[in-house]
GROMACS .gro file of N, CA and C in nm:
model
  495
    1UNK      N    1   1.178   0.798   0.798
    1UNK     CA    2   1.083   0.694   0.764
    1UNK      C    3   0.943   0.753   0.774
    2UNK      N    4   0.863   0.730   0.668
    2UNK     CA    5   0.727   0.784   0.669
    2UNK      C    6   0.643   0.712   0.774
    3UNK      N    7   0.534   0.779   0.816
    3UNK     CA    8   0.443   0.718   0.913
    3UNK      C    9   0.386   0.588   0.858
    4UNK      N   10   0.353   0.586   0.727
    4UNK     CA   11   0.297   0.466   0.666
    4UNK      C   12   0.399   0.351   0.670
    5UNK      N   13   0.525   0.380   0.640
    5UNK     CA   14   0.628   0.276   0.642
    5UNK      C   15   0.647   0.224   0.784
    6UNK      N   16   0.648   0.315   0.883
    6UNK     CA   17   0.662   0.274   1.023
    6UNK      C   18   0.545   0.183   1.063
    7UNK      N   19   0.425   0.221   1.023
    7UNK     CA   20   0.306   0.142   1.056
    7UNK      C   21   0.314   0.005   0.990
    8UNK      N   22   0.359   0.001   0.866
    8UNK     CA   23   0.373  -0.124   0.793
    8UNK      C   24   0.462  -0.220   0.870
    9UNK      N   25   0.575  -0.175   0.917
    9UNK     CA   26   0.668  -0.260   0.991
    9UNK      C   27   0.604  -0.308   1.120
   10UNK      N   28   0.541  -0.219   1.193
   10UNK     CA   29   0.479  -0.256   1.320
   10UNK      C   30   0.365  -0.355   1.297
   11UNK      N   31   0.277  -0.326   1.204
   11UNK     CA   32   0.161  -0.411   1.182
   11UNK      C   33   0.204  -0.549   1.132
   12UNK      N   34   0.293  -0.556   1.035
   12UNK     CA   35   0.337  -0.686   0.984
   12UNK      C   36   0.411  -0.764   1.091
   13UNK      N   37   0.484  -0.698   1.178
   13UNK     CA   38   0.556  -0.768   1.285
   13UNK      C   39   0.464  -0.826   1.391
   14UNK      N   40   0.346  -0.771   1.407
   14UNK     CA   41   0.254  -0.813   1.512
   14UNK      C   42   0.227  -0.964   1.508
   15UNK      N   43   0.200  -1.016   1.389
   15UNK     CA   44   0.163  -1.157   1.377
   15UNK      C   45   0.282  -1.252   1.384
   16UNK      N   46   0.401  -1.198   1.394
   16UNK     CA   47   0.517  -1.284   1.419
   16UNK      C   48   0.514  -1.338   1.562
   17UNK      N   49   0.439  -1.269   1.650
   17UNK     CA   50   0.431  -1.311   1.790
   17UNK      C   51   0.288  -1.319   1.844
   18UNK      N   52   0.191  -1.324   1.753
   18UNK     CA   53   0.050  -1.335   1.792
   18UNK      C   54  -0.024  -1.428   1.696
   19UNK      N   55  -0.126  -1.493   1.747
   19UNK     CA   56  -0.213  -1.574   1.662
   19UNK      C   57  -0.312  -1.483   1.592
   20UNK      N   58  -0.387  -1.537   1.495
   20UNK     CA   59  -0.480  -1.456   1.416
   20UNK      C   60  -0.585  -1.387   1.502
   21UNK      N   61  -0.617  -1.444   1.619
   21UNK     CA   62  -0.719  -1.384   1.706
   21UNK      C   63  -0.660  -1.285   1.807
   22UNK      N   64  -0.530  -1.258   1.798
   22UNK     CA   65  -0.464  -1.161   1.886
   22UNK      C   66  -0.400  -1.222   2.009
   23UNK      N   67  -0.415  -1.352   2.029
   23UNK     CA   68  -0.354  -1.419   2.143
   23UNK      C   69  -0.202  -1.418   2.128
   24UNK      N   70  -0.128  -1.372   2.229
   24UNK     CA   71   0.019  -1.378   2.221
   24UNK      C   72   0.067  -1.522   2.202
   25UNK      N   73   0.168  -1.539   2.119
   25UNK     CA   74   0.220  -1.672   2.089
   25UNK      C   75   0.366  -1.661   2.048
   26UNK      N   76   0.450  -1.746   2.103
   26UNK     CA   77   0.592  -1.745   2.066
   26UNK      C   78   0.613  -1.776   1.918
   27UNK      N   79   0.524  -1.858   1.861
   27UNK     CA   80   0.543  -1.899   1.722
   27UNK      C   81   0.469  -1.809   1.623
   28UNK      N   82   0.376  -1.727   1.670
   28UNK     CA   83   0.305  -1.638   1.579
   28UNK      C   84   0.215  -1.715   1.485
   29UNK      N   85   0.187  -1.655   1.369
   29UNK     CA   86   0.101  -1.719   1.270
   29UNK      C   87   0.142  -1.674   1.130
   30UNK      N   88   0.092  -1.745   1.033
   30UNK     CA   89   0.110  -1.702   0.895
   30UNK      C   90   0.020  -1.580   0.875
   31UNK      N   91   0.066  -1.484   0.795
   31UNK     CA   92  -0.016  -1.366   0.772
   31UNK      C   93   0.020  -1.299   0.641
   32UNK      N   94  -0.081  -1.239   0.580
   32UNK     CA   95  -0.059  -1.161   0.457
   32UNK      C   96  -0.017  -1.020   0.495
   33UNK      N   97   0.055  -0.956   0.406
   33UNK     CA   98   0.095  -0.818   0.427
   33UNK      C   99  -0.029  -0.734   0.452
   34UNK      N  100  -0.020  -0.642   0.547
   34UNK     CA  101  -0.138  -0.564   0.585
   34UNK      C  102  -0.191  -0.479   0.470
   35UNK      N  103  -0.109  -0.452   0.370
   35UNK     CA  104  -0.154  -0.373   0.256
   35UNK      C  105  -0.221  -0.456   0.148
   36UNK      N  106  -0.217  -0.588   0.159
   36UNK     CA  107  -0.283  -0.676   0.062
   36UNK      C  108  -0.432  -0.686   0.090
   37UNK      N  109  -0.508  -0.700  -0.019
   37UNK     CA  110  -0.651  -0.726  -0.006
   37UNK      C  111  -0.670  -0.871   0.039
   38UNK      N  112  -0.771  -0.897   0.122
   38UNK     CA  113  -0.789  -1.033   0.174
   38UNK      C  114  -0.834  -1.136   0.070
   39UNK      N  115  -0.875  -1.091  -0.049
   39UNK     CA  116  -0.926  -1.185  -0.150
   39UNK      C  117  -0.821  -1.228  -0.253
   40UNK      N  118  -0.694  -1.197  -0.229
   40UNK     CA  119  -0.584  -1.235  -0.318
   40UNK      C  120  -0.598  -1.176  -0.458
   41UNK      N  121  -0.660  -1.060  -0.468
   41UNK     CA  122  -0.680  -0.995  -0.598
   41UNK      C  123  -0.567  -0.899  -0.635
   42UNK      N  124  -0.473  -0.875  -0.544
   42UNK     CA  125  -0.360  -0.788  -0.576
   42UNK      C  126  -0.268  -0.856  -0.677
   43UNK      N  127  -0.190  -0.777  -0.745
   43UNK     CA  128  -0.093  -0.835  -0.838
   43UNK      C  129   0.006  -0.924  -0.765
   44UNK      N  130   0.047  -0.883  -0.645
   44UNK     CA  131   0.140  -0.960  -0.563
   44UNK      C  132   0.086  -0.965  -0.421
   45UNK      N  133   0.048  -1.083  -0.377
   45UNK     CA  134   0.005  -1.103  -0.238
   45UNK      C  135   0.119  -1.170  -0.164
   46UNK      N  136   0.159  -1.109  -0.053
   46UNK     CA  137   0.273  -1.159   0.024
   46UNK      C  138   0.224  -1.225   0.151
   47UNK      N  139   0.271  -1.346   0.176
   47UNK     CA  140   0.241  -1.417   0.300
   47UNK      C  141   0.373  -1.441   0.372
   48UNK      N  142   0.376  -1.400   0.498
   48UNK     CA  143   0.494  -1.415   0.583
   48UNK      C  144   0.471  -1.526   0.686
   49UNK      N  145   0.579  -1.586   0.730
   49UNK     CA  146   0.570  -1.684   0.837
   49UNK      C  147   0.709  -1.727   0.881
   50UNK      N  148   0.715  -1.783   1.000
   50UNK     CA  149   0.843  -1.828   1.055
   50UNK      C  150   0.894  -1.953   0.985
   51UNK      N  151   1.024  -1.970   0.990
   51UNK     CA  152   1.093  -2.091   0.947
   51UNK      C  153   1.116  -2.172   1.075
   52UNK      N  154   1.019  -2.256   1.110
   52UNK     CA  155   1.022  -2.328   1.238
   52UNK      C  156   1.114  -2.449   1.231
   53UNK      N  157   1.191  -2.470   1.337
   53UNK     CA  158   1.283  -2.585   1.343
   53UNK      C  159   1.210  -2.719   1.334
   54UNK      N  160   1.084  -2.721   1.379
   54UNK     CA  161   1.009  -2.847   1.375
   54UNK      C  162   0.948  -2.875   1.237
   55UNK      N  163   0.978  -2.788   1.140
   55UNK     CA  164   0.930  -2.808   1.004
   55UNK      C  165   0.794  -2.747   0.975
   56UNK      N  166   0.733  -2.682   1.074
   56UNK     CA  167   0.601  -2.623   1.054
   56UNK      C  168   0.612  -2.483   0.992
   57UNK      N  169   0.498  -2.425   0.972
   57UNK     CA  170   0.481  -2.293   0.909
   57UNK      C  171   0.546  -2.294   0.771
   58UNK      N  172   0.641  -2.205   0.749
   58UNK     CA  173   0.703  -2.194   0.616
   58UNK      C  174   0.843  -2.255   0.611
   59UNK      N  175   0.875  -2.344   0.704
   59UNK     CA  176   1.009  -2.403   0.709
   59UNK      C  177   1.048  -2.476   0.581
   60UNK      N  178   0.953  -2.541   0.516
   60UNK     CA  179   0.988  -2.618   0.397
   60UNK      C  180   1.017  -2.531   0.275
   61UNK      N  181   0.991  -2.401   0.284
   61UNK     CA  182   1.022  -2.314   0.170
   61UNK      C  183   1.168  -2.322   0.132
   62UNK      N  184   1.256  -2.329   0.231
   62UNK     CA  185   1.398  -2.335   0.203
   62UNK      C  186   1.437  -2.457   0.120
   63UNK      N  187   1.354  -2.561   0.123
   63UNK     CA  188   1.380  -2.680   0.042
   63UNK      C  189   1.375  -2.648  -0.107
   64UNK      N  190   1.304  -2.540  -0.143
   64UNK     CA  191   1.294  -2.502  -0.284
   64UNK      C  192   1.425  -2.449  -0.341
   65UNK      N  193   1.528  -2.441  -0.261
   65UNK     CA  194   1.661  -2.407  -0.315
   65UNK      C  195   1.720  -2.526  -0.390
   66UNK      N  196   1.660  -2.641  -0.374
   66UNK     CA  197   1.706  -2.766  -0.436
   66UNK      C  198   1.616  -2.800  -0.555
   67UNK      N  199   1.675  -2.812  -0.672
   67UNK     CA  200   1.599  -2.842  -0.795
   67UNK      C  201   1.516  -2.969  -0.782
   68UNK      N  202   1.573  -3.072  -0.720
   68UNK     CA  203   1.499  -3.198  -0.710
   68UNK      C  204   1.376  -3.183  -0.621
   69UNK      N  205   1.384  -3.101  -0.518
   69UNK     CA  206   1.266  -3.077  -0.433
   69UNK      C  207   1.156  -3.009  -0.515
   70UNK      N  208   1.195  -2.910  -0.593
   70UNK     CA  209   1.097  -2.844  -0.680
   70UNK      C  210   1.033  -2.944  -0.775
   71UNK      N  211   1.113  -3.029  -0.836
   71UNK     CA  212   1.059  -3.124  -0.933
   71UNK      C  213   0.959  -3.219  -0.869
   72UNK      N  214   0.976  -3.249  -0.743
   72UNK     CA  215   0.880  -3.334  -0.671
   72UNK      C  216   0.761  -3.254  -0.618
   73UNK      N  217   0.775  -3.121  -0.607
   73UNK     CA  218   0.672  -3.033  -0.548
   73UNK      C  219   0.657  -2.905  -0.630
   74UNK      N  220   0.616  -2.915  -0.757
   74UNK     CA  221   0.610  -2.795  -0.841
   74UNK      C  222   0.490  -2.705  -0.815
   75UNK      N  223   0.394  -2.755  -0.739
   75UNK     CA  224   0.273  -2.677  -0.711
   75UNK      C  225   0.243  -2.679  -0.562
   76UNK      N  226   0.172  -2.576  -0.522
   76UNK     CA  227   0.114  -2.568  -0.388
   76UNK      C  228  -0.034  -2.542  -0.407
   77UNK      N  229  -0.107  -2.555  -0.301
   77UNK     CA  230  -0.250  -2.528  -0.306
   77UNK      C  231  -0.286  -2.434  -0.193
   78UNK      N  232  -0.371  -2.338  -0.224
   78UNK     CA  233  -0.414  -2.237  -0.129
   78UNK      C  234  -0.566  -2.241  -0.121
   79UNK      N  235  -0.618  -2.270  -0.004
   79UNK     CA  236  -0.762  -2.269   0.017
   79UNK      C  237  -0.797  -2.150   0.104
   80UNK      N  238  -0.898  -2.075   0.061
   80UNK     CA  239  -0.944  -1.959   0.135
   80UNK      C  240  -1.096  -1.970   0.153
   81UNK      N  241  -1.154  -1.890   0.241
   81UNK     CA  242  -1.300  -1.892   0.254
   81UNK      C  243  -1.372  -1.852   0.126
   82UNK      N  244  -1.300  -1.787   0.034
   82UNK     CA  245  -1.360  -1.738  -0.090
   82UNK      C  246  -1.330  -1.826  -0.210
   83UNK      N  247  -1.257  -1.935  -0.190
   83UNK     CA  248  -1.224  -2.024  -0.301
   83UNK      C  249  -1.082  -2.074  -0.292
   84UNK      N  250  -1.049  -2.162  -0.383
   84UNK     CA  251  -0.916  -2.223  -0.382
   84UNK      C  252  -0.833  -2.184  -0.503
   85UNK      N  253  -0.703  -2.203  -0.488
   85UNK     CA  254  -0.607  -2.172  -0.593
   85UNK      C  255  -0.504  -2.284  -0.602
   86UNK      N  256  -0.454  -2.306  -0.721
   86UNK     CA  257  -0.330  -2.380  -0.733
   86UNK      C  258  -0.223  -2.274  -0.751
   87UNK      N  259  -0.104  -2.304  -0.704
   87UNK     CA  260   0.006  -2.209  -0.708
   87UNK      C  261   0.121  -2.277  -0.781
   88UNK      N  262   0.150  -2.231  -0.902
   88UNK     CA  263   0.259  -2.287  -0.982
   88UNK      C  264   0.387  -2.211  -0.949
   89UNK      N  265   0.479  -2.278  -0.885
   89UNK     CA  266   0.605  -2.213  -0.842
   89UNK      C  267   0.684  -2.172  -0.966
   90UNK      N  268   0.727  -2.045  -0.968
   90UNK     CA  269   0.809  -1.998  -1.079
   90UNK      C  270   0.944  -1.941  -1.035
   91UNK      N  271   0.963  -1.919  -0.906
   91UNK     CA  272   1.090  -1.863  -0.861
   91UNK      C  273   1.113  -1.894  -0.713
   92UNK      N  274   1.240  -1.915  -0.679
   92UNK     CA  275   1.281  -1.937  -0.540
   92UNK      C  276   1.422  -1.880  -0.525
   93UNK      N  277   1.442  -1.796  -0.423
   93UNK     CA  278   1.572  -1.731  -0.406
   93UNK      C  279   1.582  -1.665  -0.270
   94UNK      N  280   1.702  -1.629  -0.230
   94UNK     CA  281   1.725  -1.554  -0.107
   94UNK      C  282   1.726  -1.405  -0.138
   95UNK      N  283   1.677  -1.327  -0.043
   95UNK     CA  284   1.673  -1.182  -0.060
   95UNK      C  285   1.714  -1.115   0.071
   96UNK      N  286   1.777  -1.000   0.058
   96UNK     CA  287   1.814  -0.921   0.175
   96UNK      C  288   1.699  -0.829   0.212
   97UNK      N  289   1.677  -0.811   0.339
   97UNK     CA  290   1.569  -0.721   0.382
   97UNK      C  291   1.594  -0.578   0.336
   98UNK      N  292   1.719  -0.543   0.311
   98UNK     CA  293   1.750  -0.408   0.264
   98UNK      C  294   1.694  -0.381   0.124
   99UNK      N  295   1.649  -0.484   0.054
   99UNK     CA  296   1.588  -0.466  -0.078
   99UNK      C  297   1.448  -0.408  -0.069
  100UNK      N  298   1.386  -0.418   0.047
  100UNK     CA  299   1.249  -0.369   0.064
  100UNK      C  300   1.240  -0.223   0.022
  101UNK      N  301   1.137  -0.191  -0.053
  101UNK     CA  302   1.118  -0.053  -0.099
  101UNK      C  303   1.183  -0.022  -0.232
  102UNK      N  304   1.254  -0.119  -0.290
  102UNK     CA  305   1.318  -0.097  -0.420
  102UNK      C  306   1.233  -0.157  -0.531
  103UNK      N  307   1.265  -0.122  -0.655
  103UNK     CA  308   1.192  -0.176  -0.770
  103UNK      C  309   1.216  -0.326  -0.789
  104UNK      N  310   1.325  -0.378  -0.733
  104UNK     CA  311   1.356  -0.521  -0.748
  104UNK      C  312   1.324  -0.600  -0.622
  105UNK      N  313   1.246  -0.544  -0.534
  105UNK     CA  314   1.209  -0.611  -0.409
  105UNK      C  315   1.103  -0.717  -0.433
  106UNK      N  316   1.119  -0.836  -0.378
  106UNK     CA  317   1.013  -0.937  -0.389
  106UNK      C  318   0.890  -0.897  -0.307
  107UNK      N  319   0.905  -0.799  -0.217
  107UNK     CA  320   0.794  -0.753  -0.133
  107UNK      C  321   0.724  -0.631  -0.194
  108UNK      N  322   0.744  -0.609  -0.321
  108UNK     CA  323   0.684  -0.494  -0.388
  108UNK      C  324   0.534  -0.516  -0.409
  109UNK      N  325   0.457  -0.411  -0.381
  109UNK     CA  326   0.311  -0.420  -0.394
  109UNK      C  327   0.254  -0.323  -0.497
  110UNK      N  328   0.324  -0.214  -0.524
  110UNK     CA  329   0.272  -0.112  -0.614
  110UNK      C  330   0.352  -0.109  -0.743
  111UNK      N  331   0.278  -0.099  -0.853
  111UNK     CA  332   0.340  -0.094  -0.985
  111UNK      C  333   0.273   0.019  -1.063
  112UNK      N  334   0.354   0.105  -1.123
  112UNK     CA  335   0.296   0.223  -1.189
  112UNK      C  336   0.211   0.187  -1.310
  113UNK      N  337   0.241   0.073  -1.373
  113UNK     CA  338   0.163   0.029  -1.489
  113UNK      C  339   0.192  -0.118  -1.516
  114UNK      N  340   0.126  -0.174  -1.616
  114UNK     CA  341   0.143  -0.315  -1.648
  114UNK      C  342   0.285  -0.347  -1.694
  115UNK      N  343   0.348  -0.251  -1.759
  115UNK     CA  344   0.486  -0.272  -1.803
  115UNK      C  345   0.582  -0.288  -1.685
  116UNK      N  346   0.563  -0.206  -1.583
  116UNK     CA  347   0.647  -0.216  -1.463
  116UNK      C  348   0.623  -0.350  -1.393
  117UNK      N  349   0.499  -0.394  -1.391
  117UNK     CA  350   0.467  -0.524  -1.329
  117UNK      C  351   0.531  -0.638  -1.408
  118UNK      N  352   0.521  -0.634  -1.539
  118UNK     CA  353   0.582  -0.739  -1.623
  118UNK      C  354   0.734  -0.742  -1.607
  119UNK      N  355   0.795  -0.625  -1.597
  119UNK     CA  356   0.940  -0.618  -1.575
  119UNK      C  357   0.976  -0.677  -1.440
  120UNK      N  358   0.898  -0.645  -1.339
  120UNK     CA  359   0.921  -0.700  -1.205
  120UNK      C  360   0.911  -0.852  -1.207
  121UNK      N  361   0.807  -0.907  -1.272
  121UNK     CA  362   0.792  -1.053  -1.282
  121UNK      C  363   0.915  -1.114  -1.346
  122UNK      N  364   0.962  -1.055  -1.456
  122UNK     CA  365   1.080  -1.108  -1.526
  122UNK      C  366   1.203  -1.104  -1.435
  123UNK      N  367   1.218  -0.996  -1.359
  123UNK     CA  368   1.331  -0.986  -1.266
  123UNK      C  369   1.322  -1.092  -1.157
  124UNK      N  370   1.203  -1.117  -1.104
  124UNK     CA  371   1.186  -1.218  -0.999
  124UNK      C  372   1.215  -1.358  -1.053
  125UNK      N  373   1.170  -1.386  -1.174
  125UNK     CA  374   1.196  -1.517  -1.235
  125UNK      C  375   1.345  -1.536  -1.261
  126UNK      N  376   1.413  -1.429  -1.302
  126UNK     CA  377   1.557  -1.437  -1.332
  126UNK      C  378   1.640  -1.463  -1.206
  127UNK      N  379   1.591  -1.426  -1.090
  127UNK     CA  380   1.665  -1.447  -0.965
  127UNK      C  381   1.658  -1.591  -0.915
  128UNK      N  382   1.571  -1.670  -0.972
  128UNK     CA  383   1.545  -1.803  -0.921
  128UNK      C  384   1.669  -1.893  -0.924
  129UNK      N  385   1.686  -1.969  -0.818
  129UNK     CA  386   1.796  -2.066  -0.810
  129UNK      C  387   1.752  -2.202  -0.865
  130UNK      N  388   1.627  -2.213  -0.906
  130UNK     CA  389   1.576  -2.335  -0.968
  130UNK      C  390   1.520  -2.303  -1.106
  131UNK      N  391   1.517  -2.403  -1.192
  131UNK     CA  392   1.457  -2.389  -1.325
  131UNK      C  393   1.317  -2.446  -1.317
  132UNK      N  394   1.215  -2.364  -1.349
  132UNK     CA  395   1.077  -2.411  -1.335
  132UNK      C  396   1.003  -2.428  -1.467
  133UNK      N  397   1.037  -2.348  -1.566
  133UNK     CA  398   0.966  -2.353  -1.693
  133UNK      C  399   0.827  -2.290  -1.687
  134UNK      N  400   0.789  -2.232  -1.575
  134UNK     CA  401   0.657  -2.170  -1.560
  134UNK      C  402   0.662  -2.029  -1.617
  135UNK      N  403   0.571  -2.000  -1.707
  135UNK     CA  404   0.561  -1.867  -1.766
  135UNK      C  405   0.458  -1.785  -1.688
  136UNK      N  406   0.498  -1.664  -1.650
  136UNK     CA  407   0.410  -1.573  -1.579
  136UNK      C  408   0.401  -1.445  -1.661
  137UNK      N  409   0.280  -1.395  -1.681
  137UNK     CA  410   0.260  -1.275  -1.760
  137UNK      C  411   0.204  -1.163  -1.674
  138UNK      N  412   0.194  -1.047  -1.731
  138UNK     CA  413   0.141  -0.930  -1.661
  138UNK      C  414  -0.005  -0.942  -1.623
  139UNK      N  415  -0.075  -1.039  -1.678
  139UNK     CA  416  -0.216  -1.058  -1.641
  139UNK      C  417  -0.232  -1.159  -1.527
  140UNK      N  418  -0.123  -1.222  -1.485
  140UNK     CA  419  -0.127  -1.320  -1.376
  140UNK      C  420  -0.114  -1.252  -1.240
  141UNK      N  421  -0.166  -1.318  -1.138
  141UNK     CA  422  -0.148  -1.277  -0.998
  141UNK      C  423  -0.037  -1.363  -0.940
  142UNK      N  424   0.041  -1.305  -0.848
  142UNK     CA  425   0.154  -1.374  -0.787
  142UNK      C  426   0.131  -1.388  -0.637
  143UNK      N  427   0.168  -1.505  -0.585
  143UNK     CA  428   0.173  -1.527  -0.441
  143UNK      C  429   0.320  -1.534  -0.403
  144UNK      N  430   0.361  -1.449  -0.311
  144UNK     CA  431   0.498  -1.448  -0.261
  144UNK      C  432   0.497  -1.497  -0.117
  145UNK      N  433   0.573  -1.604  -0.092
  145UNK     CA  434   0.588  -1.659   0.042
  145UNK      C  435   0.726  -1.620   0.092
  146UNK      N  436   0.733  -1.565   0.213
  146UNK     CA  437   0.858  -1.511   0.265
  146UNK      C  438   0.884  -1.563   0.406
  147UNK      N  439   1.003  -1.620   0.425
  147UNK     CA  440   1.045  -1.669   0.556
  147UNK      C  441   1.195  -1.646   0.572
  148UNK      N  442   1.248  -1.668   0.691
  148UNK     CA  443   1.392  -1.657   0.713
  148UNK      C  444   1.465  -1.774   0.650
  149UNK      N  445   1.588  -1.750   0.607
  149UNK     CA  446   1.670  -1.863   0.566
  149UNK      C  447   1.721  -1.931   0.692
  150UNK      N  448   1.798  -2.038   0.676
  150UNK     CA  449   1.837  -2.121   0.791
  150UNK      C  450   1.909  -2.044   0.901
  151UNK      N  451   1.995  -1.948   0.866
  151UNK     CA  452   2.069  -1.876   0.970
  151UNK      C  453   2.005  -1.741   1.005
  152UNK      N  454   1.895  -1.706   0.940
  152UNK     CA  455   1.823  -1.584   0.973
  152UNK      C  456   1.881  -1.457   0.915
  153UNK      N  457   1.988  -1.467   0.836
  153UNK     CA  458   2.054  -1.347   0.783
  153UNK      C  459   1.981  -1.286   0.664
  154UNK      N  460   1.902  -1.366   0.594
  154UNK     CA  461   1.827  -1.320   0.477
  154UNK      C  462   1.688  -1.382   0.482
  155UNK      N  463   1.609  -1.353   0.381
  155UNK     CA  464   1.477  -1.414   0.369
  155UNK      C  465   1.479  -1.507   0.249
  156UNK      N  466   1.410  -1.619   0.264
  156UNK     CA  467   1.396  -1.708   0.149
  156UNK      C  468   1.258  -1.685   0.091
  157UNK      N  469   1.254  -1.666  -0.038
  157UNK     CA  470   1.133  -1.629  -0.110
  157UNK      C  471   1.095  -1.740  -0.207
  158UNK      N  472   0.969  -1.777  -0.206
  158UNK     CA  473   0.915  -1.867  -0.308
  158UNK      C  474   0.796  -1.795  -0.368
  159UNK      N  475   0.796  -1.787  -0.502
  159UNK     CA  476   0.690  -1.713  -0.572
  159UNK      C  477   0.617  -1.809  -0.666
  160UNK      N  478   0.486  -1.791  -0.671
  160UNK     CA  479   0.406  -1.875  -0.758
  160UNK      C  480   0.297  -1.797  -0.828
  161UNK      N  481   0.258  -1.850  -0.941
  161UNK     CA  482   0.146  -1.793  -1.018
  161UNK      C  483   0.018  -1.851  -0.959
  162UNK      N  484  -0.074  -1.762  -0.919
  162UNK     CA  485  -0.203  -1.804  -0.862
  162UNK      C  486  -0.300  -1.838  -0.975
  163UNK      N  487  -0.357  -1.958  -0.966
  163UNK     CA  488  -0.458  -1.999  -1.064
  163UNK      C  489  -0.581  -2.040  -0.986
  164UNK      N  490  -0.690  -1.965  -1.006
  164UNK     CA  491  -0.812  -1.993  -0.932
  164UNK      C  492  -0.870  -2.125  -0.979
  165UNK      N  493  -0.911  -2.210  -0.883
  165UNK     CA  494  -0.970  -2.340  -0.916
  165UNK      C  495  -1.112  -2.322  -0.963
   0.00000   0.00000   0.00000
């Protein structure tokens, strides 16, 4: 394992048990991948968080496995200190952590060119367990939300097209 990969795992794991200010916490906090830019300008910005039993953090993501839930909640909203976004959900599916580092990983951050990015988007949309009708192109930015599924054996992924307000 490269030093960078080792660091990535350690750094991303930190906020699973700490608040944004570094205070230790059993519940941790929501956090973006350490390799993402803070202004959501990357092609794929990944936000991680726990699937809390009390329904907080990213627990409701798993509801997107149900078509009727999506139909009632087709959009999310993201507010940042730099502006707001609407997030049009285009894909929801379970993924194995062993996919990390592959070309078909939902946690992919680097793309050799626009063609590779467009292919990745198409692959992510094809994995969806819901039908959304949302079209995403190579010029769009993606928000990937990642949490554990109910039994913790896989991750549940919800992906949306970021549209700046």
